[in-house]
mmCIF file with all atom_site columns, C-alpha atoms in Angstrom:
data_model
loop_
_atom_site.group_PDB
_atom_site.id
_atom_site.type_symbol
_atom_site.label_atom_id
_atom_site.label_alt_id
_atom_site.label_comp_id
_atom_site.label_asym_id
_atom_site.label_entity_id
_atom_site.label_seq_id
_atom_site.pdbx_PDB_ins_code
_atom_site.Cartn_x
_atom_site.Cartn_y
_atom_site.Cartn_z
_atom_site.occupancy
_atom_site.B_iso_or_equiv
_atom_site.pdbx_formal_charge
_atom_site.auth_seq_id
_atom_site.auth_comp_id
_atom_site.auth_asym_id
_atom_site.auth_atom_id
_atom_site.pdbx_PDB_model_num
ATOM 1   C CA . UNK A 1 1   ? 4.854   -11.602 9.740  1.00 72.00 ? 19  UNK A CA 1
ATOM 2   C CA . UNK A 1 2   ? 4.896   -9.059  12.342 1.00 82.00 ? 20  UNK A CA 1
ATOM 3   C CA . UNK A 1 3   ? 1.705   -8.026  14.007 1.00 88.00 ? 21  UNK A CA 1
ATOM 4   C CA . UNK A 1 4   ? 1.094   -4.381  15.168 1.00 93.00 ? 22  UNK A CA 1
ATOM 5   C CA . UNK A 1 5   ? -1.518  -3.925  17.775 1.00 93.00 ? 23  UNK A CA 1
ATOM 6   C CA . UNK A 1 6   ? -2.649  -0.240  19.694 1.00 95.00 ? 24  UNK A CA 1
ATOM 7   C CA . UNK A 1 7   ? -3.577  0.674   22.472 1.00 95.00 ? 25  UNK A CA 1
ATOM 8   C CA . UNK A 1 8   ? -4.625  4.368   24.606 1.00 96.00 ? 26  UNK A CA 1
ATOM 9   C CA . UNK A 1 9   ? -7.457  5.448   22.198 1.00 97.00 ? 27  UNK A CA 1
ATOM 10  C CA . UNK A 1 10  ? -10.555 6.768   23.706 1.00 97.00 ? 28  UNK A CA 1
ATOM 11  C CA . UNK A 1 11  ? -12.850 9.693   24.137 1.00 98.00 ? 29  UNK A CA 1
ATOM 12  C CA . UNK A 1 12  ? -11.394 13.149  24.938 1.00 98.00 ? 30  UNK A CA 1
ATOM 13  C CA . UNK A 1 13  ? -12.814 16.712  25.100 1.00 98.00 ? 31  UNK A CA 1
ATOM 14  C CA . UNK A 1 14  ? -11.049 19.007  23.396 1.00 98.00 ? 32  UNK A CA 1
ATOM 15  C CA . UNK A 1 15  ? -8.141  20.522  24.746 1.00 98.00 ? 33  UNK A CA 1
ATOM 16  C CA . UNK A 1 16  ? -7.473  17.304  26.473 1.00 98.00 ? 34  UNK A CA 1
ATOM 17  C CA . UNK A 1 17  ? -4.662  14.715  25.751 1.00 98.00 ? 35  UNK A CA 1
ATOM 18  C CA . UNK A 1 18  ? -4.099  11.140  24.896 1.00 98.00 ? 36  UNK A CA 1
ATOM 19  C CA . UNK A 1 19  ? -1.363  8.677   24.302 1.00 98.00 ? 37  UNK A CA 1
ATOM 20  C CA . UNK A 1 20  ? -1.365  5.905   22.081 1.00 98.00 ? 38  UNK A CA 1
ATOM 21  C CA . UNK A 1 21  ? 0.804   2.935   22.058 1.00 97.00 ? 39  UNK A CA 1
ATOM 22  C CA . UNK A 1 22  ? 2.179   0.469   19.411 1.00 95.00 ? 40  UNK A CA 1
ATOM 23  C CA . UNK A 1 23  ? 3.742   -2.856  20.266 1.00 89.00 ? 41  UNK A CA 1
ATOM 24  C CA . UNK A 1 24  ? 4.978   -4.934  17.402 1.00 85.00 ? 42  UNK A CA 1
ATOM 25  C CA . UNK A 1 25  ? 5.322   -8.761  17.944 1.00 81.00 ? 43  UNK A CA 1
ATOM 26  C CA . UNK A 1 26  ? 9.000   -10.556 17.803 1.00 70.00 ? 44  UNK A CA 1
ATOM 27  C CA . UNK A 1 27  ? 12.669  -9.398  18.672 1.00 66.00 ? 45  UNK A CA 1
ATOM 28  C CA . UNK A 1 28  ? 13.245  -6.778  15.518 1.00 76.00 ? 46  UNK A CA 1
ATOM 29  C CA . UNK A 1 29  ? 11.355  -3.766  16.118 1.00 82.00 ? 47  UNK A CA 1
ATOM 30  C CA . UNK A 1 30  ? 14.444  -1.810  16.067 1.00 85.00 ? 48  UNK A CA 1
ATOM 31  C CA . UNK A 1 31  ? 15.236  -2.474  12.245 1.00 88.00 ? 49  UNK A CA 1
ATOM 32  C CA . UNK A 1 32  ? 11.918  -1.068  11.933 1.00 92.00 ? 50  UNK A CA 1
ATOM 33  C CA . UNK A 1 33  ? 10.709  2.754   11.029 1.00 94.00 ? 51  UNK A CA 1
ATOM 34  C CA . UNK A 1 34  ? 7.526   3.114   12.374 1.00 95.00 ? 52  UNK A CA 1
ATOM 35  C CA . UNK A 1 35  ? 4.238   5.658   11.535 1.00 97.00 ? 53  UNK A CA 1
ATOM 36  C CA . UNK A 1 36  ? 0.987   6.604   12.668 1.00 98.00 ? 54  UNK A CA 1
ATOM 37  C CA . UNK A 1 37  ? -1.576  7.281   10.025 1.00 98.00 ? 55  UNK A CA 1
ATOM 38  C CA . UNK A 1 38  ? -4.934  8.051   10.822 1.00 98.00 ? 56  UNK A CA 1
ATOM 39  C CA . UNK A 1 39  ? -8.798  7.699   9.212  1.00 98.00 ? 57  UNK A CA 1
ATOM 40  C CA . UNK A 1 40  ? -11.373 10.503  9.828  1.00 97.00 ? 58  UNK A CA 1
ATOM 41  C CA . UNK A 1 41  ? -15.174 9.439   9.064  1.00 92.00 ? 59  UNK A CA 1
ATOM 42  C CA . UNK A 1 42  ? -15.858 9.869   5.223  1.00 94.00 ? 60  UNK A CA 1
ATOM 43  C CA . UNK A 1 43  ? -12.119 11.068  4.834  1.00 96.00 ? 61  UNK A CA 1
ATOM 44  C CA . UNK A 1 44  ? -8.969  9.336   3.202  1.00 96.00 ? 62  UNK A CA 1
ATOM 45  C CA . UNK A 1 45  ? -6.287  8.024   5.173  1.00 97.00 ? 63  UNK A CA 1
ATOM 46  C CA . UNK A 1 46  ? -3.585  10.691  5.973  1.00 97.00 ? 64  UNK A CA 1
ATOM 47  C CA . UNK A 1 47  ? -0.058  10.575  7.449  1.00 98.00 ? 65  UNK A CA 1
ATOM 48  C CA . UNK A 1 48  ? 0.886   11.952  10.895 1.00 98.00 ? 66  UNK A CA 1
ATOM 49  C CA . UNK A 1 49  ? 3.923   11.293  12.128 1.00 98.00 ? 67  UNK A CA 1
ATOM 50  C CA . UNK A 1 50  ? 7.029   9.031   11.463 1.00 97.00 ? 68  UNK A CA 1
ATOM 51  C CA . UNK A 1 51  ? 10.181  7.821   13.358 1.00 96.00 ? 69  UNK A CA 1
ATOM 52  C CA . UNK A 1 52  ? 13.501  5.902   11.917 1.00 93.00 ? 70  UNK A CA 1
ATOM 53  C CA . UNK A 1 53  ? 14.841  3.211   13.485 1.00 91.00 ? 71  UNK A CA 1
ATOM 54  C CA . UNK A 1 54  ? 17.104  4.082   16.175 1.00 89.00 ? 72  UNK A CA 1
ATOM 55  C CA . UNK A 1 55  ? 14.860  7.460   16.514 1.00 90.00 ? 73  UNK A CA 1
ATOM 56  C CA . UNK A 1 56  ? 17.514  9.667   15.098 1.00 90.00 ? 74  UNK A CA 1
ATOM 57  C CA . UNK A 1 57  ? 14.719  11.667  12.800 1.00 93.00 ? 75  UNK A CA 1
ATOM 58  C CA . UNK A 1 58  ? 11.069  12.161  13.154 1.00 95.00 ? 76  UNK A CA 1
ATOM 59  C CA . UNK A 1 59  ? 8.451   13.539  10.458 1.00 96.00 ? 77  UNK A CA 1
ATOM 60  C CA . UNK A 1 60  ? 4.815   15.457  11.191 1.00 97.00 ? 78  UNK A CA 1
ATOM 61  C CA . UNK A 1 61  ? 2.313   16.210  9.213  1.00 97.00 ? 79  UNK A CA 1
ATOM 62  C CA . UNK A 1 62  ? 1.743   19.752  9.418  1.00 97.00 ? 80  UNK A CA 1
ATOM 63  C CA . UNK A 1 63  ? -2.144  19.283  11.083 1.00 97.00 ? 81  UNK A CA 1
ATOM 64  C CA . UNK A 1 64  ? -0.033  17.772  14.316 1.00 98.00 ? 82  UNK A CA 1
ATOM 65  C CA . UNK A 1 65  ? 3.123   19.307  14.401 1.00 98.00 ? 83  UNK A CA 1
ATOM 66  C CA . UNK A 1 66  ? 3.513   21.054  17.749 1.00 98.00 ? 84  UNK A CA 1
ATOM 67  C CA . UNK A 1 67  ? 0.661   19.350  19.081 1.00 98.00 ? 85  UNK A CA 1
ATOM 68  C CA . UNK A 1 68  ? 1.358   15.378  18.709 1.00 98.00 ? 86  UNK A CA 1
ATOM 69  C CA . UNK A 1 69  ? 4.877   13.647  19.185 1.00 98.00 ? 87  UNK A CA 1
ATOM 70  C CA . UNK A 1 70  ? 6.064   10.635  17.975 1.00 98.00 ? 88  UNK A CA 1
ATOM 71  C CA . UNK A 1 71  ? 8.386   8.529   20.262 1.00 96.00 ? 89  UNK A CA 1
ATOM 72  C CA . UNK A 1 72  ? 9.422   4.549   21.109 1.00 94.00 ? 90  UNK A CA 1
ATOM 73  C CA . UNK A 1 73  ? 11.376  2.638   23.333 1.00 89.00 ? 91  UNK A CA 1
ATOM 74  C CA . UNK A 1 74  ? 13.194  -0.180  21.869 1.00 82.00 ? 92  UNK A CA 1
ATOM 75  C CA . UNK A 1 75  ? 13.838  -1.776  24.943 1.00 85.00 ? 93  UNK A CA 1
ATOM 76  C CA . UNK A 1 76  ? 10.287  -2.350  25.597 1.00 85.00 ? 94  UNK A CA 1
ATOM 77  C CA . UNK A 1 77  ? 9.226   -2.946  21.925 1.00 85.00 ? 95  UNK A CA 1
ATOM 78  C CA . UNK A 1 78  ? 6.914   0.339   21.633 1.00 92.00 ? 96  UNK A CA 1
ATOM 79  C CA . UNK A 1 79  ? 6.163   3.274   20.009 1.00 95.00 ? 97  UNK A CA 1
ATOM 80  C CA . UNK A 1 80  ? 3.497   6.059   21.097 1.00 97.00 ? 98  UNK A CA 1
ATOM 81  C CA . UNK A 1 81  ? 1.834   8.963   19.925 1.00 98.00 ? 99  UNK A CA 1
ATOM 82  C CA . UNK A 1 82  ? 1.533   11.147  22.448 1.00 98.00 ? 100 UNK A CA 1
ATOM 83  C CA . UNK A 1 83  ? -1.543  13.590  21.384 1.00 98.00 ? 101 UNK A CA 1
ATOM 84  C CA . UNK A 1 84  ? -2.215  17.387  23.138 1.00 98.00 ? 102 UNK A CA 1
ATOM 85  C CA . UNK A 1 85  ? -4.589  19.678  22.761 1.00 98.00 ? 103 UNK A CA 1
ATOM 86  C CA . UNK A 1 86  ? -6.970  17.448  21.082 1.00 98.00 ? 104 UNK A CA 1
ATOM 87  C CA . UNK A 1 87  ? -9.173  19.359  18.435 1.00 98.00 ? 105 UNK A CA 1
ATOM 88  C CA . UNK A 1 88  ? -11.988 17.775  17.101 1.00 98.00 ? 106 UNK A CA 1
ATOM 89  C CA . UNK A 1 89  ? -10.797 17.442  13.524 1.00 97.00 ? 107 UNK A CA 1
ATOM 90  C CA . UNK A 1 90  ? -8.354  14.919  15.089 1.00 98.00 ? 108 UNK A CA 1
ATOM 91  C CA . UNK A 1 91  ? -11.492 12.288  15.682 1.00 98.00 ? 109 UNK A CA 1
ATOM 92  C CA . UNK A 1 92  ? -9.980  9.251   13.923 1.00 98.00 ? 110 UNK A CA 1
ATOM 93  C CA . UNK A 1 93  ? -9.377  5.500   13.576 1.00 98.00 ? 111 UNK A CA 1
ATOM 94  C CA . UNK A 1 94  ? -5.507  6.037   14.443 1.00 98.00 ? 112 UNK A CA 1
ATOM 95  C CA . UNK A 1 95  ? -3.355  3.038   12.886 1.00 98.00 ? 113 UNK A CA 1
ATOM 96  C CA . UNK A 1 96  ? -0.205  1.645   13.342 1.00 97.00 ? 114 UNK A CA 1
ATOM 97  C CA . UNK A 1 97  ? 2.532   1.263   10.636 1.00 96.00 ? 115 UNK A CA 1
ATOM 98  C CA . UNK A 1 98  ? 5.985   -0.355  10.383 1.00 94.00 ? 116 UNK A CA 1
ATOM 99  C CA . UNK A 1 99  ? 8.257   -0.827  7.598  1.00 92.00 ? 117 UNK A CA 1
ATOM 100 C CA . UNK A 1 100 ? 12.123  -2.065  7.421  1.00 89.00 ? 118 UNK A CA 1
ATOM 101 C CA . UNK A 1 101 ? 14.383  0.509   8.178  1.00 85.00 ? 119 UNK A CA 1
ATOM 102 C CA . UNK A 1 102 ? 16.308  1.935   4.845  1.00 84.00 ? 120 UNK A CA 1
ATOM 103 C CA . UNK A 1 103 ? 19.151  4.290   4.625  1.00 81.00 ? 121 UNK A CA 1
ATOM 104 C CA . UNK A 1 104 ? 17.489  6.479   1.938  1.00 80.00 ? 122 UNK A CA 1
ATOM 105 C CA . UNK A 1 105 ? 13.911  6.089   2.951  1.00 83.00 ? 123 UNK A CA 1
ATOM 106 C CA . UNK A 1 106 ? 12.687  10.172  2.429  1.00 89.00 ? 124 UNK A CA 1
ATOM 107 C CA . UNK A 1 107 ? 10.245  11.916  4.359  1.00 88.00 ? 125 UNK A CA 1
ATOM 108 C CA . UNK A 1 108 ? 8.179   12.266  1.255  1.00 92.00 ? 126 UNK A CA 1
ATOM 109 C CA . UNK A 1 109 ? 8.488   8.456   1.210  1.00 92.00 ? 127 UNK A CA 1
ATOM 110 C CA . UNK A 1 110 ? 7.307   8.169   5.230  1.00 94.00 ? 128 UNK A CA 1
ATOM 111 C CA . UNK A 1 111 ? 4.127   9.803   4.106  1.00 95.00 ? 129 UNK A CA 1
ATOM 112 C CA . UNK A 1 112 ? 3.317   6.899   1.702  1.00 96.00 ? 130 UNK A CA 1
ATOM 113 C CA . UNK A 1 113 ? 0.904   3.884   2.986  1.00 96.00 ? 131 UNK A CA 1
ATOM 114 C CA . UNK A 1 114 ? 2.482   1.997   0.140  1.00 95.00 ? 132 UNK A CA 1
ATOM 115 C CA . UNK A 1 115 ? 5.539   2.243   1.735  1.00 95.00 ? 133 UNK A CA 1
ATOM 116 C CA . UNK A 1 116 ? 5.120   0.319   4.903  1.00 95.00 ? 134 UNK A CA 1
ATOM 117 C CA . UNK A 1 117 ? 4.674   -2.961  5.352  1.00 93.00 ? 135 UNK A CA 1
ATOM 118 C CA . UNK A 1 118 ? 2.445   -4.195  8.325  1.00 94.00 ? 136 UNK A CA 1
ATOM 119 C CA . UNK A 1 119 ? -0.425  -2.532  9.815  1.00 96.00 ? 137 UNK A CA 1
ATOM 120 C CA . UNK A 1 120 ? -2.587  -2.769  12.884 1.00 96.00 ? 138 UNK A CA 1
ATOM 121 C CA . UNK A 1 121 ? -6.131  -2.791  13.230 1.00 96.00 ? 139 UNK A CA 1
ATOM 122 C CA . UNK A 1 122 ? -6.729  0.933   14.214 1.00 97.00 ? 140 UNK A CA 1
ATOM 123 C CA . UNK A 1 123 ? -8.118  2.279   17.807 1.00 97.00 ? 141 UNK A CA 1
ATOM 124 C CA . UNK A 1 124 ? -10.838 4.923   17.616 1.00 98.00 ? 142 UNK A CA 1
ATOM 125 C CA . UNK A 1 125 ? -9.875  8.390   18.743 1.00 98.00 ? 143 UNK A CA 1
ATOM 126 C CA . UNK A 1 126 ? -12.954 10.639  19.580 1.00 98.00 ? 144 UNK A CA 1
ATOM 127 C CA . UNK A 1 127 ? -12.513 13.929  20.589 1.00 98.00 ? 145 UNK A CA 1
ATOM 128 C CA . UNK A 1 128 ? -15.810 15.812  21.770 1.00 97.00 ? 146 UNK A CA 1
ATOM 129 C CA . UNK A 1 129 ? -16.239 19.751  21.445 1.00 93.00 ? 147 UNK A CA 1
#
């Protein structure tokens, strides 16, 4: 079983910026896709951003695009979410999300939680007006 475990959350004012980090456990994580979903208090779980495999293609939700981008280094066995101008609608658990890499995965599939396989335990994102 792989385990996912992240790192970089913390408290922020707005405007500010943070970077998160994911670093799966073994020597596959590049037949893995890999997400970042988040969890807002008293809100459902929501997709925000997505990368394949090799990093060819990445997905946003539309609350993060231009502000939040998705990247990972094989070689080091990590992928981040690297977060700007922090509002504070973006206060969240922030969790990590892997699945095995697919040729025909869609990016209506990357926004599913059913779709992935392994999860980490979250890191709390709090972002103060």
């Amino acid at each position: 079983q792989v385990q996912l475990v992240e790192s970089g959350g913390g408290w922020v004012q707005a405007g500010g910026s943070l970077r998160l980090s994911c670093a799966p456990s073994g020597r596959t994580f590049s037949m893995y896709s890999m997400a970042w979903f988040r969890q807002a208090p008293g809100k459902e779980r929501e997709f925000a951003a997505y990368v394949t495999s090799r990093g060819e293609r990445r997905y946003y939700a539309d609350s993060v695009k231009g502000r939040f981008t998705i990247s990972r280094d094989n070689a080091e066995n990590t992928v981040f979410l690297q977060m700007n101008s922090l509002k504070p609608e973006d206060t969240a658990v922030y969790y990590c999300a892997a699945r095995l890499a697919v040729s025909y995965f869609t990016e209506s599939d990357a926004s599913r939680e059913e779709e992935y396989d392994y999860w980490g335990q979250g890191t709390q994102v709090t972002v103060s007006s």
